[in-house]
Amino acid sequence: MHAVSPRQLDVFVTIAIAGSVRAAAERLYLSQPAASMALAELERQIGAPLFDRERGRLRLNDRGRDLLPLARELIERHAEFGRRAQGGAAELAGEIGVGASNTVGNYLVGDLLGPFAEASPGVSLRLGVANTARIAQGVLDHDFDVGCVEGPVTHPALESRPWRDDRLVVCARPGHPLASHRRLRREDFAGERWVLRERGSATRALTERALAELPEGRTVLELDQSEAIKQAVIAGLGIACLPAVAVADAVQTGRLAILPTPFLDLKRTLSLLVHRQRYRGAVLEAFLATIVAAKKP
C-alpha cells in the first residue's frame, strides 16, 4: 500500500462527520470531484470500502469505524508536529465536536464552551444536542470528541469525569392548588397530573425515581424538550420535574412556581464523556483542562 496522504485522511474523517462527500468538500474547501477522488483512492489503497452508500449518504461500515479513531489521531499528530516544530508558538487549531444533553446544550452552553472559545479562537467548535442516551452513543461512535451529559453513563469504552452539580425542582403554574402550600407532604401529590421528558433522558430517569417515592399520579404528556414541558406547565396541563436552570426565568417572572419538596433527592452530577480509544491530542487536552479549570459548583 502506498503512503496515505493527510488530504485523504482529512477527507475520510470529514465525510464520517458530515455524512456526505458534498458536505465534506464544502468544509475542506475542495471541489466535490476532488473529495470523491481522495476517498476512492484511499479505499483503493486499503482494498476495501470504508462506507456503506445509502440513498446519497455515506455511513461508516465496520472497517471505517475501526479506522476512524486512528485516522483522527494521525491528523492531530501531524498538526501537533507542525505546532511543536514552531516551538509551540502557533495557536491551537482544529475542531472539537461536543455532544451535550438537553439541559447543558440549551442552558449551560456558555459555561461549557465559552472559556475555551475565548482562549483558543483558532479551534472550531461543533455542538450537537440530544438526550443523554444519544450523546453517549455519539461518543461511542466517534461522532463527538466529548460528551456532556446529565445522567450516569457506565460503559467500558467510555471515561466519565464529573463536571458540576445540578438539581431538579418540581414546578407548577402559580395558580395550581399545590403552589399555595408553604409546606408539602408526599401525600399531597396523590393523583397529580405529570408532564414528563421522553425515555432515554436523564431528567426522565431522575423524575421516575422521585415519583416512585410519591403517591400514584398520572402521566398526561411526554415531551422531548424541557422548554416544551415548561410551556405545558405554564399552560396548566400538569406539574413537572425540571432542571432549576431551565425554569429560573419563568420563576423570576412569576409564570412558574417551585413546589417545596425537601423529602425528594433531586440532585445530580453533570459529567464529561470521552472515548477511551480517543487520542488525547493538544486540542482535546486543552479543551478538557479549560472546562475543569472553569467548572462551577
Backbone as CSV, one residue per row, in Angstrom:
resi,resn,N_x,N_y,N_z,CA_x,CA_y,CA_z,C_x,C_y,C_z
1,MET,0.855,-1.196,0.000,0.000,0.000,0.000,0.883,1.236,0.000
2,HIS,0.574,2.194,-0.894,1.312,3.447,-0.945,0.997,4.278,0.295
3,ALA,1.823,5.292,0.521,1.606,6.147,1.688,0.273,6.863,1.576
4,VAL,-0.471,6.808,2.659,-1.744,7.527,2.722,-1.446,8.991,3.016
5,SER,-2.066,9.890,2.272,-1.761,11.313,2.425,-2.650,11.937,3.490
6,PRO,-2.174,13.027,4.099,-3.024,13.763,5.051,-4.330,14.227,4.427
7,ARG,-4.294,14.585,3.132,-5.513,15.013,2.452,-6.552,13.886,2.441
8,GLN,-6.108,12.685,2.145,-7.037,11.543,2.127,-7.641,11.302,3.506
9,LEU,-6.815,11.406,4.530,-7.319,11.216,5.885,-8.308,12.316,6.259
10,ASP,-7.996,13.550,5.886,-8.911,14.658,6.152,-10.271,14.415,5.510
11,VAL,-10.234,13.965,4.256,-11.480,13.710,3.538,-12.259,12.579,4.208
12,PHE,-11.580,11.509,4.567,-12.222,10.372,5.224,-12.898,10.800,6.529
13,VAL,-12.169,11.498,7.387,-12.706,11.900,8.682,-13.857,12.893,8.508
14,THR,-13.719,13.825,7.599,-14.752,14.843,7.425,-16.021,14.249,6.828
15,ILE,-15.892,13.291,5.930,-17.079,12.610,5.408,-17.769,11.835,6.523
16,ALA,-16.971,11.202,7.390,-17.554,10.459,8.513,-18.363,11.376,9.409
17,ILE,-17.904,12.619,9.591,-18.608,13.585,10.440,-19.805,14.183,9.713
18,ALA,-19.596,14.586,8.453,-20.616,15.323,7.716,-21.661,14.425,7.072
19,GLY,-21.296,13.185,6.757,-22.261,12.242,6.210,-22.380,12.224,4.706
20,SER,-21.661,13.110,4.010,-21.720,13.105,2.551,-20.447,13.718,1.984
21,VAL,-20.128,13.351,0.751,-18.945,13.906,0.083,-19.132,15.398,-0.156
22,ARG,-20.340,15.770,-0.534,-20.594,17.191,-0.818,-20.356,18.059,0.413
23,ALA,-20.916,17.658,1.537,-20.748,18.445,2.767,-19.285,18.479,3.185
24,ALA,-18.593,17.353,3.045,-17.178,17.305,3.409,-16.353,18.212,2.502
25,ALA,-16.661,18.216,1.219,-15.931,19.067,0.282,-16.096,20.537,0.647
26,GLU,-17.307,20.930,1.045,-17.532,22.318,1.432,-16.731,22.683,2.668
27,ARG,-16.673,21.775,3.644,-15.919,22.060,4.869,-14.434,22.175,4.599
28,LEU,-13.943,21.379,3.647,-12.498,21.339,3.371,-12.094,22.278,2.232
29,TYR,-13.079,23.027,1.682,-12.817,23.945,0.566,-12.220,23.203,-0.627
30,LEU,-12.802,22.041,-0.916,-12.415,21.252,-2.075,-13.593,21.174,-3.039
31,SER,-13.293,20.840,-4.285,-14.388,20.527,-5.192,-14.919,19.139,-4.842
32,GLN,-16.170,18.883,-5.176,-16.743,17.575,-4.864,-16.008,16.457,-5.595
33,PRO,-15.635,16.622,-6.872,-14.869,15.559,-7.540,-13.523,15.286,-6.853
34,ALA,-12.880,16.347,-6.345,-11.583,16.144,-5.686,-11.752,15.341,-4.398
35,ALA,-12.806,15.634,-3.652,-13.065,14.883,-2.424,-13.419,13.440,-2.741
36,SER,-14.230,13.236,-3.762,-14.605,11.875,-4.161,-13.381,11.075,-4.586
37,MET,-12.482,11.725,-5.335,-11.268,11.034,-5.785,-10.373,10.669,-4.608
38,ALA,-10.257,11.568,-3.627,-9.418,11.288,-2.460,-9.956,10.088,-1.686
39,LEU,-11.284,10.028,-1.508,-11.868,8.884,-0.806,-11.697,7.606,-1.610
40,ALA,-11.938,7.691,-2.918,-11.813,6.500,-3.758,-10.388,5.962,-3.738
41,GLU,-9.403,6.851,-3.772,-8.007,6.413,-3.753,-7.651,5.796,-2.409
42,LEU,-8.153,6.368,-1.328,-7.896,5.798,-0.012,-8.491,4.394,0.089
43,GLU,-9.734,4.239,-0.354,-10.373,2.922,-0.305,-9.655,1.934,-1.222
44,ARG,-9.143,2.425,-2.356,-8.384,1.539,-3.260,-7.104,1.069,-2.587
45,GLN,-6.416,1.979,-1.899,-5.181,1.600,-1.223,-5.444,0.614,-0.085
46,ILE,-6.545,0.828,0.625,-6.890,-0.068,1.727,-7.376,-1.412,1.212
47,GLY,-8.009,-1.377,0.044,-8.529,-2.601,-0.536,-9.925,-2.956,-0.071
48,ALA,-10.626,-1.995,0.503,-11.978,-2.238,0.996,-12.685,-0.902,1.175
49,PRO,-14.004,-0.882,1.012,-14.750,0.368,1.238,-14.774,0.712,2.726
50,LEU,-14.894,2.001,3.013,-14.981,2.490,4.388,-16.396,2.904,4.755
51,PHE,-17.246,3.040,3.753,-18.614,3.500,3.975,-19.607,2.594,3.254
52,ASP,-20.808,2.537,3.807,-21.950,1.978,3.098,-22.690,3.129,2.450
53,ARG,-23.052,2.973,1.189,-23.760,4.022,0.467,-25.262,3.796,0.615
54,GLU,-25.954,4.783,1.206,-27.386,4.660,1.454,-28.101,5.930,1.007
55,ARG,-28.734,5.871,-0.142,-29.552,6.981,-0.649,-28.823,8.311,-0.615
56,GLY,-27.655,8.323,-1.151,-26.897,9.555,-1.260,-26.084,9.918,-0.035
57,ARG,-26.257,9.188,1.075,-25.464,9.450,2.277,-24.487,8.311,2.485
58,LEU,-23.396,8.625,3.143,-22.371,7.637,3.437,-22.365,7.349,4.930
59,ARG,-22.464,6.089,5.281,-22.421,5.669,6.685,-21.240,4.743,6.881
60,LEU,-20.476,5.002,7.936,-19.309,4.173,8.211,-19.699,2.709,8.333
61,ASN,-18.931,1.842,7.667,-19.105,0.407,7.882,-18.158,-0.038,8.995
62,ASP,-18.075,-1.318,9.247,-17.238,-1.805,10.352,-15.771,-1.435,10.156
63,ARG,-15.281,-1.529,8.913,-13.882,-1.163,8.651,-13.670,0.327,8.904
64,GLY,-14.613,1.147,8.451,-14.493,2.582,8.663,-14.518,2.961,10.130
65,ARG,-15.418,2.339,10.904,-15.490,2.649,12.345,-14.213,2.229,13.057
66,ASP,-13.590,1.159,12.584,-12.357,0.695,13.207,-11.194,1.641,12.915
67,LEU,-11.177,2.215,11.723,-10.052,3.056,11.310,-10.225,4.535,11.650
68,LEU,-11.449,4.948,11.915,-11.697,6.374,12.156,-10.876,6.940,13.315
69,PRO,-10.839,6.291,14.496,-10.032,6.872,15.585,-8.555,7.005,15.222
70,LEU,-8.034,6.032,14.497,-6.627,6.100,14.104,-6.402,7.221,13.096
71,ALA,-7.333,7.390,12.159,-7.203,8.462,11.176,-7.212,9.829,11.870
72,ARG,-8.083,10.002,12.837,-8.144,11.275,13.558,-6.863,11.497,14.349
73,GLU,-6.341,10.435,14.928,-5.090,10.566,15.681,-3.950,10.992,14.761
74,LEU,-3.869,10.399,13.573,-2.795,10.749,12.643,-2.908,12.213,12.222
75,ILE,-4.128,12.675,11.968,-4.320,14.078,11.584,-3.881,15.006,12.712
76,GLU,-4.268,14.666,13.932,-3.926,15.527,15.064,-2.437,15.482,15.375
77,ARG,-1.832,14.320,15.234,-0.383,14.235,15.452,0.376,15.023,14.393
78,HIS,-0.124,15.012,13.162,0.501,15.789,12.099,0.441,17.281,12.431
79,ALA,-0.711,17.734,12.897,-0.851,19.143,13.275,0.019,19.475,14.481
80,GLU,0.085,18.544,15.442,0.894,18.776,16.634,2.383,18.840,16.287
81,PHE,2.793,18.032,15.312,4.187,18.076,14.859,4.519,19.476,14.328
82,GLY,3.607,20.008,13.496,3.846,21.345,12.947,3.889,22.404,14.028
83,ARG,3.014,22.284,15.030,2.985,23.286,16.099,4.261,23.232,16.931
84,ARG,4.694,22.010,17.264,5.915,21.875,18.066,7.148,22.273,17.265
85,ALA,7.103,22.041,15.952,8.234,22.427,15.115,8.441,23.940,15.124
86,GLN,7.357,24.664,15.415,7.448,26.125,15.527,7.695,26.563,16.966
87,GLY,8.114,25.611,17.789,8.396,25.938,19.174,7.168,26.090,20.029
88,GLY,6.040,25.561,19.552,4.797,25.664,20.320,4.188,27.045,20.281
89,ALA,4.739,27.925,19.426,4.256,29.303,19.392,2.930,29.434,18.648
90,ALA,2.671,28.521,17.691,1.447,28.605,16.903,0.232,28.309,17.783
91,GLU,-0.833,29.047,17.550,-2.039,28.818,18.350,-2.671,27.490,17.977
92,LEU,-3.441,26.944,18.896,-4.132,25.687,18.645,-5.119,25.863,17.500
93,ALA,-5.202,24.835,16.648,-6.126,24.868,15.523,-6.730,23.484,15.352
94,GLY,-7.911,23.443,14.762,-8.578,22.175,14.546,-10.054,22.301,14.856
95,GLU,-10.669,21.189,15.216,-12.095,21.180,15.520,-12.371,20.242,16.679
96,ILE,-13.294,20.631,17.533,-13.769,19.773,18.618,-15.268,19.581,18.426
97,GLY,-15.688,18.336,18.351,-17.107,18.024,18.276,-17.621,17.701,19.666
98,VAL,-18.567,18.494,20.152,-19.090,18.338,21.506,-20.557,17.937,21.432
99,GLY,-20.894,16.876,22.128,-22.290,16.476,22.250,-22.794,16.836,23.630
100,ALA,-23.919,17.514,23.707,-24.447,17.955,25.001,-25.883,17.487,25.157
101,SER,-26.201,16.967,26.333,-27.590,16.631,26.598,-28.383,17.925,26.727
102,ASN,-29.701,17.815,26.707,-30.555,18.987,26.503,-30.343,20.106,27.511
103,THR,-30.246,19.773,28.793,-30.076,20.825,29.797,-28.790,21.595,29.554
104,VAL,-27.709,20.863,29.291,-26.409,21.507,29.061,-26.435,22.305,27.766
105,GLY,-26.914,21.687,26.696,-26.894,22.337,25.387,-27.784,23.561,25.298
106,ASN,-28.887,23.558,26.045,-29.831,24.672,25.956,-29.631,25.759,27.003
107,TYR,-29.027,25.405,28.144,-28.958,26.375,29.247,-27.552,26.625,29.777
108,LEU,-26.616,25.701,29.524,-25.277,25.850,30.087,-24.198,25.863,29.011
109,VAL,-24.585,26.103,27.778,-23.623,26.043,26.684,-22.533,27.101,26.840
110,GLY,-22.883,28.250,27.413,-21.875,29.285,27.629,-20.809,28.840,28.606
111,ASP,-21.233,28.192,29.707,-20.277,27.680,30.688,-19.433,26.560,30.095
112,LEU,-20.044,25.755,29.235,-19.342,24.602,28.669,-18.317,25.010,27.610
113,LEU,-18.702,25.891,26.713,-17.854,26.208,25.559,-17.188,27.574,25.632
114,GLY,-17.781,28.505,26.385,-17.298,29.883,26.376,-15.835,30.065,26.732
115,PRO,-15.366,29.530,27.875,-13.965,29.750,28.250,-12.976,29.233,27.209
116,PHE,-13.254,28.067,26.632,-12.332,27.520,25.642,-12.386,28.327,24.350
117,ALA,-13.575,28.724,23.928,-13.699,29.515,22.704,-12.925,30.819,22.817
118,GLU,-12.943,31.403,24.003,-12.215,32.657,24.212,-10.707,32.425,24.235
119,ALA,-10.292,31.308,24.854,-8.854,31.038,24.983,-8.240,30.494,23.702
120,SER,-9.039,29.819,22.866,-8.496,29.162,21.665,-9.356,29.506,20.455
121,PRO,-9.278,30.742,19.967,-10.142,31.160,18.848,-9.853,30.420,17.555
122,GLY,-8.688,29.761,17.456,-8.353,29.042,16.233,-8.993,27.675,16.122
123,VAL,-9.677,27.223,17.163,-10.322,25.913,17.154,-11.816,26.086,16.901
124,SER,-12.326,25.362,15.921,-13.757,25.398,15.629,-14.490,24.463,16.586
125,LEU,-15.640,24.886,17.057,-16.455,24.086,17.965,-17.740,23.676,17.251
126,ARG,-18.015,22.383,17.283,-19.229,21.833,16.670,-20.080,21.226,17.783
127,LEU,-21.312,21.712,17.941,-22.164,21.275,19.047,-23.373,20.518,18.538
128,GLY,-23.629,19.361,19.148,-24.842,18.607,18.886,-25.604,18.423,20.189
129,VAL,-26.923,18.585,20.153,-27.742,18.498,21.365,-28.759,17.371,21.213
130,ALA,-28.813,16.491,22.198,-29.768,15.381,22.205,-29.886,14.897,23.644
131,ASN,-30.630,13.819,23.864,-30.724,13.328,25.234,-29.466,12.543,25.607
132,THR,-29.357,12.188,26.870,-28.134,11.557,27.381,-27.789,10.288,26.631
133,ALA,-28.781,9.437,26.375,-28.520,8.166,25.703,-27.932,8.381,24.311
134,ARG,-28.467,9.356,23.581,-27.969,9.598,22.223,-26.581,10.235,22.237
135,ILE,-26.321,11.087,23.209,-24.992,11.698,23.283,-23.946,10.631,23.615
136,ALA,-24.253,9.756,24.567,-23.323,8.679,24.913,-23.039,7.807,23.703
137,GLN,-24.083,7.493,22.929,-23.873,6.681,21.726,-23.041,7.435,20.705
138,GLY,-23.238,8.747,20.618,-22.443,9.548,19.686,-20.968,9.544,20.030
139,VAL,-20.635,9.554,21.326,-19.234,9.470,21.736,-18.694,8.082,21.419
140,LEU,-19.492,7.055,21.649,-19.073,5.686,21.326,-18.811,5.536,19.835
141,ASP,-19.633,6.181,19.007,-19.489,6.078,17.551,-18.479,7.068,16.986
142,HIS,-17.827,7.841,17.865,-16.838,8.851,17.459,-17.468,9.999,16.672
143,ASP,-18.788,10.178,16.814,-19.423,11.356,16.219,-19.055,12.610,17.005
144,PHE,-18.808,12.446,18.309,-18.405,13.552,19.173,-17.075,13.210,19.832
145,ASP,-16.237,14.226,20.018,-14.984,14.045,20.748,-15.235,14.005,22.243
146,VAL,-16.200,14.803,22.689,-16.537,14.911,24.106,-18.052,14.959,24.229
147,GLY,-18.570,14.323,25.263,-19.989,14.451,25.574,-20.151,15.074,26.939
148,CYS,-21.191,15.849,27.121,-21.520,16.401,28.443,-22.966,16.034,28.720
149,VAL,-23.169,15.194,29.729,-24.487,14.611,29.944,-24.961,14.817,31.376
150,GLU,-26.268,14.613,31.563,-26.897,14.868,32.857,-26.983,13.626,33.734
151,GLY,-26.939,12.469,33.111,-27.153,11.248,33.876,-25.916,10.383,33.941
152,PRO,-25.914,9.396,34.835,-24.775,8.477,34.916,-24.698,7.606,33.671
153,VAL,-23.503,7.458,33.147,-23.277,6.603,31.977,-22.168,5.626,32.339
154,THR,-22.459,4.350,32.259,-21.460,3.334,32.555,-21.291,2.457,31.321
155,HIS,-20.163,2.595,30.686,-19.824,1.780,29.520,-18.317,1.579,29.546
156,PRO,-17.848,0.362,29.350,-16.401,0.111,29.466,-15.551,0.911,28.493
157,ALA,-16.133,1.359,27.382,-15.353,2.109,26.399,-15.349,3.603,26.671
158,LEU,-16.107,4.052,27.668,-16.215,5.482,27.937,-15.616,5.840,29.285
159,GLU,-14.862,6.929,29.288,-14.367,7.506,30.541,-15.307,8.634,30.946
160,SER,-15.761,8.614,32.174,-16.679,9.636,32.670,-15.998,10.461,33.750
161,ARG,-16.061,11.793,33.615,-15.479,12.709,34.585,-16.557,13.659,35.102
162,PRO,-16.679,13.862,36.401,-17.668,14.820,36.902,-17.320,16.237,36.458
163,TRP,-18.344,16.995,36.093,-18.140,18.387,35.686,-18.680,19.344,36.742
164,ARG,-19.967,19.288,37.032,-20.555,20.185,38.014,-21.858,19.589,38.524
165,ASP,-22.306,20.096,39.663,-23.556,19.624,40.248,-24.740,20.351,39.620
166,ASP,-25.876,19.687,39.668,-27.105,20.237,39.109,-28.260,19.732,39.971
167,ARG,-29.394,20.369,39.889,-30.545,19.876,40.641,-31.823,20.140,39.865
168,LEU,-32.804,19.299,40.123,-34.122,19.464,39.550,-35.051,20.086,40.591
169,VAL,-36.130,20.649,40.115,-37.166,21.179,41.005,-38.518,20.737,40.459
170,VAL,-39.472,20.583,41.361,-40.846,20.311,40.960,-41.542,21.656,40.800
171,CYS,-42.176,21.865,39.663,-42.767,23.170,39.396,-44.207,23.038,38.908
172,ALA,-44.962,24.107,39.107,-46.363,24.170,38.704,-46.682,25.606,38.326
173,ARG,-47.816,25.817,37.684,-48.225,27.194,37.424,-48.610,27.836,38.758
174,PRO,-48.452,29.139,38.908,-48.717,29.788,40.199,-50.127,29.560,40.736
175,GLY,-51.112,29.348,39.850,-52.479,29.151,40.309,-52.809,27.723,40.692
176,HIS,-51.833,26.820,40.592,-52.078,25.417,40.943,-52.326,25.302,42.452
177,PRO,-53.259,24.430,42.890,-53.546,24.306,44.327,-52.315,24.031,45.186
178,LEU,-51.346,23.241,44.676,-50.164,22.931,45.488,-49.253,24.142,45.655
179,ALA,-49.364,25.118,44.762,-48.476,26.279,44.818,-48.783,27.179,46.007
180,SER,-49.948,27.015,46.615,-50.316,27.860,47.762,-49.854,27.265,49.090
181,HIS,-49.304,26.050,49.064,-48.851,25.393,50.291,-47.435,25.846,50.649
182,ARG,-47.232,26.266,51.866,-45.873,26.586,52.313,-45.068,25.323,52.587
183,ARG,-45.751,24.308,53.044,-45.113,23.021,53.308,-45.951,21.941,52.641
184,LEU,-45.288,21.065,51.948,-45.976,19.980,51.265,-45.538,18.639,51.852
185,ARG,-46.434,17.677,51.766,-46.130,16.313,52.172,-46.239,15.406,50.949
186,ARG,-45.661,14.246,51.054,-45.728,13.315,49.932,-47.167,13.066,49.495
187,GLU,-48.057,12.867,50.472,-49.442,12.518,50.148,-50.179,13.629,49.412
188,ASP,-49.660,14.863,49.458,-50.307,15.958,48.743,-50.247,15.767,47.226
189,PHE,-49.345,14.914,46.758,-49.159,14.722,45.318,-50.016,13.587,44.760
190,ALA,-50.861,12.995,45.568,-51.712,11.894,45.105,-52.610,12.346,43.956
191,GLY,-52.581,11.573,42.876,-53.446,11.850,41.729,-53.015,12.995,40.848
192,GLU,-51.832,13.574,41.091,-51.398,14.729,40.293,-51.101,14.325,38.841
193,ARG,-51.290,15.288,37.965,-51.024,15.109,36.527,-49.591,15.569,36.249
194,TRP,-48.797,14.698,35.641,-47.381,14.977,35.407,-47.083,15.092,33.914
195,VAL,-46.229,16.047,33.597,-45.676,16.180,32.247,-44.216,15.748,32.329
196,LEU,-43.827,14.740,31.547,-42.511,14.137,31.677,-41.677,14.296,30.416
197,ARG,-40.356,14.199,30.596,-39.433,14.095,29.470,-39.531,12.708,28.862
198,GLU,-38.974,12.562,27.652,-39.020,11.276,26.969,-38.062,10.275,27.606
199,ARG,-38.292,8.995,27.362,-37.399,7.961,27.871,-36.035,8.072,27.180
200,GLY,-34.985,7.768,27.933,-33.624,7.966,27.421,-33.020,9.259,27.922
201,SER,-33.877,10.118,28.483,-33.412,11.373,29.065,-33.027,11.148,30.513
202,ALA,-31.935,11.774,30.950,-31.519,11.668,32.348,-32.522,12.357,33.263
203,THR,-33.133,13.437,32.784,-34.168,14.109,33.572,-35.345,13.165,33.804
204,ARG,-35.701,12.395,32.806,-36.787,11.423,32.956,-36.420,10.370,33.997
205,ALA,-35.193,9.867,33.940,-34.780,8.825,34.878,-34.839,9.315,36.323
206,LEU,-34.348,10.539,36.561,-34.367,11.071,37.924,-35.795,11.376,38.363
207,THR,-36.612,11.855,37.436,-38.016,12.120,37.759,-38.731,10.834,38.156
208,GLU,-38.471,9.755,37.434,-39.124,8.486,37.754,-38.715,7.991,39.138
209,ARG,-37.449,8.198,39.498,-37.029,7.801,40.841,-37.748,8.631,41.904
210,ALA,-37.953,9.917,41.622,-38.664,10.776,42.574,-40.138,10.373,42.659
211,LEU,-40.755,10.095,41.519,-42.171,9.727,41.507,-42.417,8.414,42.242
212,ALA,-41.409,7.555,42.261,-41.556,6.288,42.969,-41.719,6.505,44.477
213,GLU,-41.316,7.685,44.971,-41.453,7.998,46.392,-42.739,8.752,46.700
214,LEU,-43.541,9.018,45.676,-44.776,9.775,45.848,-45.989,8.878,45.572
215,PRO,-47.158,9.271,46.057,-48.376,8.524,45.715,-48.583,8.516,44.208
216,GLU,-49.340,7.560,43.747,-49.537,7.387,42.309,-50.210,8.605,41.696
217,GLY,-49.658,9.009,40.556,-50.248,10.099,39.795,-50.542,9.625,38.383
218,ARG,-50.616,10.566,37.452,-50.935,10.208,36.075,-50.051,11.003,35.119
219,THR,-49.447,10.313,34.169,-48.672,10.980,33.138,-49.610,11.418,32.033
220,VAL,-49.665,12.730,31.796,-50.597,13.248,30.790,-49.898,13.622,29.491
221,LEU,-48.565,13.762,29.547,-47.852,14.215,28.358,-46.380,13.862,28.491
222,GLU,-45.759,13.450,27.369,-44.321,13.218,27.317,-43.745,14.070,26.191
223,LEU,-42.714,14.853,26.495,-42.114,15.750,25.517,-40.595,15.596,25.549
224,ASP,-39.940,15.949,24.441,-38.501,15.719,24.359,-37.659,16.967,24.590
225,GLN,-38.279,18.046,25.060,-37.532,19.270,25.346,-38.037,19.885,26.640
226,SER,-37.121,20.342,27.482,-37.515,20.998,28.728,-38.328,22.262,28.474
227,GLU,-37.991,22.983,27.417,-38.736,24.202,27.105,-40.195,23.893,26.813
228,ALA,-40.438,22.806,26.074,-41.811,22.434,25.750,-42.566,22.036,27.019
229,ILE,-41.889,21.315,27.912,-42.523,20.922,29.175,-42.836,22.161,30.003
230,LYS,-41.907,23.095,30.031,-42.117,24.331,30.792,-43.362,25.063,30.297
231,GLN,-43.514,25.156,28.994,-44.686,25.841,28.443,-45.975,25.070,28.742
232,ALA,-45.881,23.731,28.757,-47.056,22.921,29.082,-47.493,23.155,30.531
233,VAL,-46.516,23.269,31.434,-46.836,23.525,32.836,-47.415,24.930,32.999
234,ILE,-46.834,25.902,32.327,-47.362,27.268,32.380,-48.808,27.305,31.890
235,ALA,-49.109,26.459,30.898,-50.465,26.404,30.344,-51.432,25.638,31.236
236,GLY,-50.926,25.031,32.311,-51.795,24.341,33.243,-52.084,22.895,32.902
237,LEU,-51.263,22.280,32.055,-51.511,20.893,31.662,-51.095,19.899,32.742
238,GLY,-50.271,20.327,33.689,-49.830,19.436,34.751,-48.661,20.050,35.487
239,ILE,-48.006,19.238,36.320,-46.795,19.669,37.006,-45.631,18.870,36.441
240,ALA,-44.409,19.320,36.733,-43.241,18.670,36.134,-42.039,18.794,37.039
241,CYS,-41.079,17.938,36.774,-39.788,17.969,37.446,-38.762,18.377,36.398
242,LEU,-38.170,19.555,36.551,-37.293,20.126,35.537,-36.019,20.668,36.169
243,PRO,-34.948,20.796,35.389,-33.724,21.410,35.911,-33.991,22.835,36.394
244,ALA,-33.429,23.171,37.541,-33.637,24.508,38.101,-33.198,25.591,37.121
245,VAL,-32.111,25.345,36.406,-31.604,26.345,35.467,-32.573,26.555,34.316
246,ALA,-33.405,25.547,34.003,-34.338,25.659,32.883,-35.565,26.497,33.225
247,VAL,-35.901,26.579,34.505,-37.130,27.290,34.897,-36.850,28.607,35.600
248,ALA,-35.587,28.957,35.770,-35.240,30.158,36.546,-35.901,31.409,35.997
249,ASP,-35.918,31.563,34.676,-36.511,32.769,34.090,-38.019,32.825,34.323
250,ALA,-38.688,31.672,34.165,-40.137,31.645,34.343,-40.526,31.857,35.806
251,VAL,-39.714,31.371,36.724,-39.975,31.588,38.149,-39.791,33.065,38.478
252,GLN,-38.745,33.669,37.939,-38.455,35.073,38.226,-39.559,35.999,37.713
253,THR,-40.167,35.625,36.593,-41.215,36.470,36.019,-42.613,36.077,36.505
254,GLY,-42.701,35.111,37.425,-43.980,34.740,38.008,-44.837,33.824,37.168
255,ARG,-44.268,33.221,36.131,-45.059,32.306,35.295,-45.048,30.882,35.831
256,LEU,-44.082,30.562,36.691,-43.988,29.246,37.313,-43.710,29.403,38.797
257,ALA,-44.112,28.413,39.556,-43.800,28.366,40.982,-43.087,27.060,41.285
258,ILE,-42.071,27.141,42.130,-41.365,25.934,42.568,-42.062,25.386,43.806
259,LEU,-42.384,24.106,43.768,-43.044,23.455,44.894,-41.989,22.919,45.850
260,PRO,-42.070,23.228,47.143,-41.056,22.756,48.101,-41.178,21.246,48.324
261,THR,-40.107,20.533,47.990,-40.098,19.070,48.149,-38.792,18.627,48.820
262,PRO,-38.559,19.024,50.063,-37.309,18.639,50.730,-37.204,17.131,50.958
263,PHE,-38.301,16.420,50.829,-38.300,14.972,51.035,-37.870,14.201,49.785
264,LEU,-37.567,14.912,48.686,-37.103,14.265,47.461,-35.652,14.630,47.193
265,ASP,-34.859,13.663,46.790,-33.461,13.904,46.429,-33.402,14.165,44.924
266,LEU,-33.262,15.412,44.555,-33.290,15.790,43.140,-31.943,16.334,42.661
267,LYS,-30.878,15.990,43.368,-29.539,16.411,42.959,-28.953,15.412,41.974
268,ARG,-28.075,15.908,41.128,-27.376,15.038,40.183,-26.067,15.689,39.792
269,THR,-25.231,14.920,39.120,-23.932,15.423,38.672,-23.873,15.402,37.153
270,LEU,-23.511,16.507,36.564,-23.263,16.563,35.122,-21.858,16.034,34.864
271,SER,-21.723,15.233,33.811,-20.455,14.535,33.567,-19.950,14.749,32.154
272,LEU,-18.635,14.651,32.013,-17.988,14.680,30.704,-17.661,13.254,30.283
273,LEU,-17.910,12.932,29.017,-17.621,11.610,28.478,-16.574,11.717,27.382
274,VAL,-15.584,10.826,27.427,-14.569,10.738,26.385,-14.350,9.260,26.071
275,HIS,-14.257,8.928,24.804,-13.975,7.552,24.415,-12.550,7.183,24.838
276,ARG,-12.399,6.027,25.438,-11.075,5.612,25.924,-10.082,5.428,24.781
277,GLN,-10.564,5.155,23.568,-9.667,4.988,22.435,-9.358,6.310,21.735
278,ARG,-10.009,7.372,22.163,-9.806,8.669,21.507,-8.433,9.212,21.860
279,TYR,-7.665,9.572,20.849,-6.348,10.176,21.073,-6.510,11.530,21.750
280,ARG,-5.771,11.737,22.831,-5.874,12.991,23.575,-4.776,13.944,23.110
281,GLY,-4.987,14.531,21.965,-4.021,15.483,21.447,-4.096,16.819,22.161
282,ALA,-3.287,17.775,21.681,-3.186,19.068,22.358,-4.523,19.795,22.406
283,VAL,-5.306,19.711,21.326,-6.580,20.432,21.287,-7.568,19.845,22.289
284,LEU,-7.711,18.523,22.289,-8.654,17.890,23.209,-8.222,18.075,24.661
285,GLU,-6.940,17.929,24.931,-6.460,18.103,26.306,-6.677,19.538,26.774
286,ALA,-6.462,20.495,25.887,-6.682,21.896,26.255,-8.159,22.152,26.535
287,PHE,-9.026,21.548,25.745,-10.459,21.710,25.953,-10.878,21.152,27.311
288,LEU,-10.437,19.935,27.615,-10.799,19.315,28.896,-10.222,20.098,30.073
289,ALA,-8.982,20.558,29.929,-8.350,21.312,31.012,-9.078,22.632,31.264
290,THR,-9.530,23.284,30.191,-10.241,24.552,30.339,-11.567,24.355,31.054
291,ILE,-12.283,23.274,30.722,-13.561,23.002,31.378,-13.355,22.736,32.869
292,VAL,-12.349,21.922,33.195,-12.093,21.603,34.601,-11.719,22.875,35.370
293,ALA,-10.901,23.710,34.742,-10.449,24.933,35.431,-11.604,25.904,35.641
294,ALA,-12.591,25.882,34.757,-13.672,26.862,34.828,-14.936,26.322,35.464
295,LYS,-14.920,25.065,35.910,-16.160,24.454,36.401,-16.640,25.160,37.663
296,LYS,-17.971,25.161,37.801,-18.605,25.834,38.935,-19.375,24.797,39.736
297,PRO,-19.558,25.015,41.051,-20.319,24.068,41.866,-21.787,24.069,41.487
